[in-house]
């Protein structure tokens, strides 16, 4: 249902993505693992046009675009089908939780304010923040702020949610509540592409684990294949370090 092919990206002389292919089925949770600096975040950013790839194609259902040459209209079309959860939440500090979730619905999806308000409330309920509609980010813990970030993505009802290390900015005691919400929305059938260092989450929730190193996909498979029977030496070495 979603397919990214041949994604390449350099920053100056440094080739960060060297031709990456990813396929995601409807309702799948694909987890991307890999050492720091291997290009995981850059890949997600290219898929959502937060960075412009040097080459590659994206297919989302019937929509097919060139990641390098996409027109404004195509970029908009891809963004209509995707949502992004940022490492640092990226909330508007001068807006309440509810307003943060409504914003994308009103400006991006051109929905009437009342519809947006209802959808935003439902999304905040889903992530366990029904008592925080009127709270500003500064009044929320990091875990709660990230749950607003997830609610904002959910409210858009995208075909896929891209998660960029959603728990890595959190104090350890706040990680669990965010992973809990992610587990729940995965169980609801949300299609997710997740960059994370949370190995237990990958083991429990992933339909597919992708191991990336140095701008390429070294291997991909089920959690059982990657964690219990990795084929590649690079994967084994990484897992020995992190497990
Ligand atoms: P990962 O998510 O696997 O840790 P990243 O995609 O964040 O890896 O980064 C891969 C490499 O690309 C790093 O060496 C990083 O410094 C570099 N990089 C990322 N973004 C930029 C940028 N905007 N300009 C220059 N280099 C960048």
mmCIF file of C-alpha atoms and ligand atoms in Angstrom:
data_model
loop_
_atom_site.group_PDB
_atom_site.id
_atom_site.type_symbol
_atom_site.label_atom_id
_atom_site.label_comp_id
_atom_site.label_asym_id
_atom_site.label_seq_id
_atom_site.Cartn_x
_atom_site.Cartn_y
_atom_site.Cartn_z
ATOM 1 C CA UNK A 1 0.000 0.000 0.000
ATOM 2 C CA UNK A 2 2.955 2.298 0.694
ATOM 3 C CA UNK A 3 6.214 1.962 -1.104
ATOM 4 C CA UNK A 4 9.377 4.025 -1.131
ATOM 5 C CA UNK A 5 12.062 3.169 -3.612
ATOM 6 C CA UNK A 6 15.628 4.201 -4.241
ATOM 7 C CA UNK A 7 15.684 7.048 -1.744
ATOM 8 C CA UNK A 8 18.979 8.939 -1.948
ATOM 9 C CA UNK A 9 20.124 12.016 -0.111
ATOM 10 C CA UNK A 10 23.448 13.796 0.344
ATOM 11 C CA UNK A 11 24.339 16.742 2.523
ATOM 12 C CA UNK A 12 27.240 18.397 0.740
ATOM 13 C CA UNK A 13 29.792 15.687 -0.043
ATOM 14 C CA UNK A 14 28.275 13.318 2.526
ATOM 15 C CA UNK A 15 25.977 10.661 1.110
ATOM 16 C CA UNK A 16 23.516 9.923 3.911
ATOM 17 C CA UNK A 17 20.971 7.743 2.063
ATOM 18 C CA UNK A 18 22.370 5.453 -0.591
ATOM 19 C CA UNK A 19 19.223 4.020 -2.165
ATOM 20 C CA UNK A 20 16.709 2.912 0.438
ATOM 21 C CA UNK A 21 13.563 0.872 -0.271
ATOM 22 C CA UNK A 22 10.738 0.462 2.239
ATOM 23 C CA UNK A 23 7.368 -1.227 1.834
ATOM 24 C CA UNK A 24 4.556 -0.921 4.335
ATOM 25 C CA UNK A 25 1.269 -2.814 4.205
ATOM 26 C CA UNK A 26 -1.972 -1.413 5.544
ATOM 27 C CA UNK A 27 -2.034 -1.745 9.326
ATOM 28 C CA UNK A 28 1.646 -2.670 9.489
ATOM 29 C CA UNK A 29 4.061 -1.292 12.030
ATOM 30 C CA UNK A 30 7.493 -1.033 10.436
ATOM 31 C CA UNK A 31 10.269 -0.226 12.914
ATOM 32 C CA UNK A 32 13.575 1.167 11.685
ATOM 33 C CA UNK A 33 16.574 0.431 13.896
ATOM 34 C CA UNK A 34 20.168 1.397 13.429
ATOM 35 C CA UNK A 35 23.122 3.211 14.915
ATOM 36 C CA UNK A 36 23.042 6.945 15.411
ATOM 37 C CA UNK A 37 23.941 8.737 12.180
ATOM 38 C CA UNK A 38 22.864 5.893 9.891
ATOM 39 C CA UNK A 39 20.264 8.082 8.143
ATOM 40 C CA UNK A 40 17.019 6.976 9.802
ATOM 41 C CA UNK A 41 15.698 10.456 10.574
ATOM 42 C CA UNK A 42 16.767 11.761 7.175
ATOM 43 C CA UNK A 43 14.827 8.945 5.532
ATOM 44 C CA UNK A 44 11.607 9.826 7.373
ATOM 45 C CA UNK A 45 12.101 13.512 6.619
ATOM 46 C CA UNK A 46 12.549 12.781 2.914
ATOM 47 C CA UNK A 47 9.368 10.714 2.854
ATOM 48 C CA UNK A 48 7.360 13.668 4.150
ATOM 49 C CA UNK A 49 9.300 16.337 2.179
ATOM 50 C CA UNK A 50 10.733 17.896 5.302
ATOM 51 C CA UNK A 51 13.921 17.289 3.315
ATOM 52 C CA UNK A 52 14.099 17.102 -0.457
ATOM 53 C CA UNK A 53 15.597 13.753 -1.512
ATOM 54 C CA UNK A 54 18.086 13.675 -4.387
ATOM 55 C CA UNK A 55 16.279 10.689 -5.876
ATOM 56 C CA UNK A 56 13.582 8.171 -5.102
ATOM 57 C CA UNK A 57 9.899 7.525 -5.573
ATOM 58 C CA UNK A 58 6.976 7.204 -3.220
ATOM 59 C CA UNK A 59 3.783 5.316 -3.897
ATOM 60 C CA UNK A 60 0.888 5.821 -1.512
ATOM 61 C CA UNK A 61 -2.088 3.901 -2.823
ATOM 62 C CA UNK A 62 -2.780 5.293 -6.268
ATOM 63 C CA UNK A 63 -0.538 8.323 -5.784
ATOM 64 C CA UNK A 64 2.951 8.036 -7.200
ATOM 65 C CA UNK A 65 5.502 10.837 -6.868
ATOM 66 C CA UNK A 66 9.149 11.489 -7.552
ATOM 67 C CA UNK A 67 10.657 12.496 -4.212
ATOM 68 C CA UNK A 68 13.143 14.812 -5.900
ATOM 69 C CA UNK A 69 10.963 16.433 -8.523
ATOM 70 C CA UNK A 70 7.571 16.496 -6.836
ATOM 71 C CA UNK A 71 5.543 19.617 -7.530
ATOM 72 C CA UNK A 72 3.974 21.692 -4.766
ATOM 73 C CA UNK A 73 0.683 19.988 -5.480
ATOM 74 C CA UNK A 74 2.243 16.527 -5.167
ATOM 75 C CA UNK A 75 3.985 17.482 -1.928
ATOM 76 C CA UNK A 76 0.628 18.631 -0.610
ATOM 77 C CA UNK A 77 -0.990 15.376 -1.736
ATOM 78 C CA UNK A 78 1.636 13.284 0.076
ATOM 79 C CA UNK A 79 1.250 15.384 3.219
ATOM 80 C CA UNK A 80 -2.512 14.811 3.088
ATOM 81 C CA UNK A 81 -1.821 11.088 3.434
ATOM 82 C CA UNK A 82 0.929 11.193 6.028
ATOM 83 C CA UNK A 83 1.494 12.627 9.482
ATOM 84 C CA UNK A 84 4.705 13.139 11.406
ATOM 85 C CA UNK A 85 5.468 12.747 15.100
ATOM 86 C CA UNK A 86 8.613 14.668 16.026
ATOM 87 C CA UNK A 87 11.276 13.840 18.558
ATOM 88 C CA UNK A 88 10.804 17.261 20.180
ATOM 89 C CA UNK A 89 6.996 17.323 19.831
ATOM 90 C CA UNK A 90 6.966 20.585 17.801
ATOM 91 C CA UNK A 91 3.897 21.971 19.532
ATOM 92 C CA UNK A 92 2.837 25.610 19.346
ATOM 93 C CA UNK A 93 3.590 26.945 22.818
ATOM 94 C CA UNK A 94 0.983 29.690 22.524
ATOM 95 C CA UNK A 95 -1.809 27.215 21.755
ATOM 96 C CA UNK A 96 -3.636 24.818 24.060
ATOM 97 C CA UNK A 97 -3.492 21.057 23.546
ATOM 98 C CA UNK A 98 -6.853 21.179 21.772
ATOM 99 C CA UNK A 99 -5.792 24.086 19.550
ATOM 100 C CA UNK A 100 -2.538 22.313 18.694
ATOM 101 C CA UNK A 101 -4.471 19.300 17.453
ATOM 102 C CA UNK A 102 -7.051 21.468 15.646
ATOM 103 C CA UNK A 103 -4.424 23.510 13.800
ATOM 104 C CA UNK A 104 -3.514 20.941 11.143
ATOM 105 C CA UNK A 105 -7.154 20.084 10.572
ATOM 106 C CA UNK A 106 -8.045 23.718 9.931
ATOM 107 C CA UNK A 107 -5.002 24.919 7.966
ATOM 108 C CA UNK A 108 -3.841 21.661 6.338
ATOM 109 C CA UNK A 109 -7.134 19.853 5.864
ATOM 110 C CA UNK A 110 -9.350 22.938 5.479
ATOM 111 C CA UNK A 111 -11.948 21.603 7.881
ATOM 112 C CA UNK A 112 -14.511 23.825 9.600
ATOM 113 C CA UNK A 113 -13.573 24.839 13.116
ATOM 114 C CA UNK A 114 -16.354 22.873 14.786
ATOM 115 C CA UNK A 115 -15.482 19.649 12.935
ATOM 116 C CA UNK A 116 -11.832 20.190 13.834
ATOM 117 C CA UNK A 117 -12.716 20.746 17.480
ATOM 118 C CA UNK A 118 -14.688 17.485 17.651
ATOM 119 C CA UNK A 119 -11.946 15.472 15.939
ATOM 120 C CA UNK A 120 -9.252 17.039 18.105
ATOM 121 C CA UNK A 121 -11.182 16.232 21.279
ATOM 122 C CA UNK A 122 -11.671 12.623 20.162
ATOM 123 C CA UNK A 123 -7.958 12.290 19.385
ATOM 124 C CA UNK A 124 -6.945 13.716 22.764
ATOM 125 C CA UNK A 125 -9.389 11.306 24.453
ATOM 126 C CA UNK A 126 -7.712 8.449 22.604
ATOM 127 C CA UNK A 127 -4.281 9.315 23.993
ATOM 128 C CA UNK A 128 -5.639 9.709 27.531
ATOM 129 C CA UNK A 129 -5.660 13.500 27.685
ATOM 130 C CA UNK A 130 -9.359 14.230 27.990
ATOM 131 C CA UNK A 131 -8.644 16.390 31.043
ATOM 132 C CA UNK A 132 -5.974 18.477 29.272
ATOM 133 C CA UNK A 133 -7.792 20.126 26.349
ATOM 134 C CA UNK A 134 -7.094 23.611 27.688
ATOM 135 C CA UNK A 135 -3.567 23.050 28.955
ATOM 136 C CA UNK A 136 -0.665 24.835 27.275
ATOM 137 C CA UNK A 137 2.468 22.797 26.426
ATOM 138 C CA UNK A 138 4.392 24.389 29.300
ATOM 139 C CA UNK A 139 1.798 22.999 31.714
ATOM 140 C CA UNK A 140 2.266 19.467 30.390
ATOM 141 C CA UNK A 141 4.972 16.885 31.056
ATOM 142 C CA UNK A 142 7.123 15.765 28.131
ATOM 143 C CA UNK A 143 5.144 12.539 27.935
ATOM 144 C CA UNK A 144 1.881 14.458 27.786
ATOM 145 C CA UNK A 145 3.280 16.826 25.155
ATOM 146 C CA UNK A 146 4.286 13.897 23.000
ATOM 147 C CA UNK A 147 0.835 12.381 23.447
ATOM 148 C CA UNK A 148 -0.559 15.674 22.095
ATOM 149 C CA UNK A 149 1.871 15.221 19.189
ATOM 150 C CA UNK A 150 0.458 11.751 18.579
ATOM 151 C CA UNK A 151 -3.126 13.022 18.907
ATOM 152 C CA UNK A 152 -2.346 15.693 16.324
ATOM 153 C CA UNK A 153 -1.168 12.999 13.901
ATOM 154 C CA UNK A 154 -4.110 10.694 14.642
ATOM 155 C CA UNK A 155 -6.677 13.466 14.159
ATOM 156 C CA UNK A 156 -5.521 13.872 10.563
ATOM 157 C CA UNK A 157 -6.544 10.274 9.914
ATOM 158 C CA UNK A 158 -3.525 9.718 7.640
ATOM 159 C CA UNK A 159 -2.661 6.578 5.729
ATOM 160 C CA UNK A 160 0.596 6.347 7.641
ATOM 161 C CA UNK A 161 2.089 8.018 10.699
ATOM 162 C CA UNK A 162 5.851 8.591 10.634
ATOM 163 C CA UNK A 163 7.408 8.562 14.113
ATOM 164 C CA UNK A 164 10.870 10.062 14.453
ATOM 165 C CA UNK A 165 12.367 8.778 17.717
ATOM 166 C CA UNK A 166 9.237 9.804 19.617
ATOM 167 C CA UNK A 167 10.542 8.897 23.073
ATOM 168 C CA UNK A 168 14.194 9.863 22.861
ATOM 169 C CA UNK A 169 13.731 13.374 24.329
ATOM 170 C CA UNK A 170 11.800 12.033 27.325
ATOM 171 C CA UNK A 171 12.913 11.354 30.859
ATOM 172 C CA UNK A 172 12.986 7.578 31.344
ATOM 173 C CA UNK A 173 9.948 7.526 33.610
ATOM 174 C CA UNK A 174 7.834 9.179 30.882
ATOM 175 C CA UNK A 175 8.747 6.814 28.051
ATOM 176 C CA UNK A 176 6.248 4.144 29.067
ATOM 177 C CA UNK A 177 3.134 6.272 28.705
ATOM 178 C CA UNK A 178 4.083 7.268 25.150
ATOM 179 C CA UNK A 179 4.970 3.721 24.123
ATOM 180 C CA UNK A 180 1.690 2.627 25.707
ATOM 181 C CA UNK A 181 -0.251 4.980 23.439
ATOM 182 C CA UNK A 182 1.755 3.791 20.440
ATOM 183 C CA UNK A 183 1.013 0.163 21.287
ATOM 184 C CA UNK A 184 -2.668 0.975 21.569
ATOM 185 C CA UNK A 185 -2.935 2.794 18.242
ATOM 186 C CA UNK A 186 -0.926 0.014 16.570
ATOM 187 C CA UNK A 187 -3.442 -2.490 17.951
ATOM 188 C CA UNK A 188 -6.221 -0.303 16.488
ATOM 189 C CA UNK A 189 -4.688 -0.925 13.041
ATOM 190 C CA UNK A 190 -2.855 2.377 12.499
ATOM 191 C CA UNK A 191 -0.187 2.063 9.807
ATOM 192 C CA UNK A 192 3.077 3.230 11.353
ATOM 193 C CA UNK A 193 6.696 3.742 10.323
ATOM 194 C CA UNK A 194 8.704 4.173 13.504
ATOM 195 C CA UNK A 195 12.323 5.129 14.058
ATOM 196 C CA UNK A 196 13.181 4.157 17.614
ATOM 197 C CA UNK A 197 15.787 2.763 19.951
ATOM 198 C CA UNK A 198 13.112 1.014 22.032
ATOM 199 C CA UNK A 199 13.972 -2.611 21.343
ATOM 200 C CA UNK A 200 11.162 -4.107 23.418
ATOM 201 C CA UNK A 201 8.618 -2.037 21.506
ATOM 202 C CA UNK A 202 10.128 -3.287 18.230
ATOM 203 C CA UNK A 203 10.014 -6.907 19.431
ATOM 204 C CA UNK A 204 6.436 -6.704 20.642
ATOM 205 C CA UNK A 205 4.751 -4.474 18.102
ATOM 206 C CA UNK A 206 6.626 -4.495 14.777
ATOM 207 C CA UNK A 207 5.272 -6.434 11.836
ATOM 208 C CA UNK A 208 8.612 -5.748 10.201
ATOM 209 C CA UNK A 209 11.967 -4.616 11.587
ATOM 210 C CA UNK A 210 14.348 -2.818 9.269
ATOM 211 C CA UNK A 211 18.007 -2.518 10.254
ATOM 212 C CA UNK A 212 19.769 0.446 8.694
ATOM 213 C CA UNK A 213 23.448 1.272 8.776
ATOM 214 C CA UNK A 214 25.474 3.830 6.878
ATOM 215 C CA UNK A 215 22.665 4.874 4.534
ATOM 216 C CA UNK A 216 21.534 1.422 3.443
ATOM 217 C CA UNK A 217 19.117 -1.208 4.656
ATOM 218 C CA UNK A 218 21.312 -4.029 5.857
ATOM 219 C CA UNK A 219 18.446 -6.423 6.453
ATOM 220 C CA UNK A 220 14.739 -6.508 7.165
ATOM 221 C CA UNK A 221 12.430 -9.150 8.552
ATOM 222 C CA UNK A 222 10.072 -10.102 11.325
ATOM 223 C CA UNK A 223 11.176 -9.286 14.885
ATOM 224 C CA UNK A 224 11.987 -12.999 15.287
ATOM 225 C CA UNK A 225 14.243 -12.971 12.231
ATOM 226 C CA UNK A 226 16.082 -9.794 13.147
ATOM 227 C CA UNK A 227 16.413 -10.250 16.910
ATOM 228 C CA UNK A 228 16.808 -14.029 17.150
ATOM 229 C CA UNK A 229 18.330 -14.997 13.818
ATOM 230 C CA UNK A 230 20.019 -11.974 12.233
ATOM 231 C CA UNK A 231 21.795 -12.911 9.034
ATOM 232 C CA UNK A 232 24.239 -10.037 8.736
ATOM 233 C CA UNK A 233 27.321 -9.441 10.846
ATOM 234 C CA UNK A 234 26.542 -5.703 11.101
ATOM 235 C CA UNK A 235 23.114 -6.458 12.557
ATOM 236 C CA UNK A 236 24.582 -8.916 15.054
ATOM 237 C CA UNK A 237 27.158 -6.378 16.172
ATOM 238 C CA UNK A 238 24.513 -3.661 16.629
ATOM 239 C CA UNK A 239 22.243 -5.960 18.609
ATOM 240 C CA UNK A 240 25.076 -7.096 20.862
ATOM 241 C CA UNK A 241 25.682 -3.459 21.724
ATOM 242 C CA UNK A 242 22.075 -2.466 22.414
ATOM 243 C CA UNK A 243 20.497 -5.569 23.964
HETATM 244 P P1 LIG B 1 19.981 8.861 12.442
HETATM 245 O O1 LIG B 1 18.558 9.284 12.493
HETATM 246 O O2 LIG B 1 20.162 7.448 11.974
HETATM 247 O O3 LIG B 1 20.715 9.113 13.721
HETATM 248 P P2 LIG B 1 20.312 11.128 10.730
HETATM 249 O O4 LIG B 1 19.439 10.918 9.554
HETATM 250 O O5 LIG B 1 19.809 12.038 11.805
HETATM 251 O O6 LIG B 1 20.714 9.723 11.340
HETATM 252 O O7 LIG B 1 21.705 11.716 10.278
HETATM 253 C C1 LIG B 1 22.531 11.055 9.353
HETATM 254 C C2 LIG B 1 23.697 11.948 9.038
HETATM 255 O O8 LIG B 1 23.262 13.062 8.297
HETATM 256 C C3 LIG B 1 24.396 12.488 10.260
HETATM 257 O O9 LIG B 1 25.784 12.412 10.037
HETATM 258 C C4 LIG B 1 23.952 13.923 10.315
HETATM 259 O O10 LIG B 1 24.940 14.738 10.885
HETATM 260 C C5 LIG B 1 23.743 14.252 8.855
HETATM 261 N N1 LIG B 1 22.737 15.304 8.659
HETATM 262 C C6 LIG B 1 21.436 15.222 8.975
HETATM 263 N N2 LIG B 1 20.771 16.337 8.648
HETATM 264 C C7 LIG B 1 21.692 17.169 8.104
HETATM 265 C C8 LIG B 1 21.651 18.495 7.548
HETATM 266 N N3 LIG B 1 20.501 19.186 7.477
HETATM 267 N N4 LIG B 1 22.809 19.008 7.088
HETATM 268 C C9 LIG B 1 23.959 18.311 7.136
HETATM 269 N N5 LIG B 1 24.058 17.069 7.624
HETATM 270 C C10 LIG B 1 22.956 16.493 8.112
#
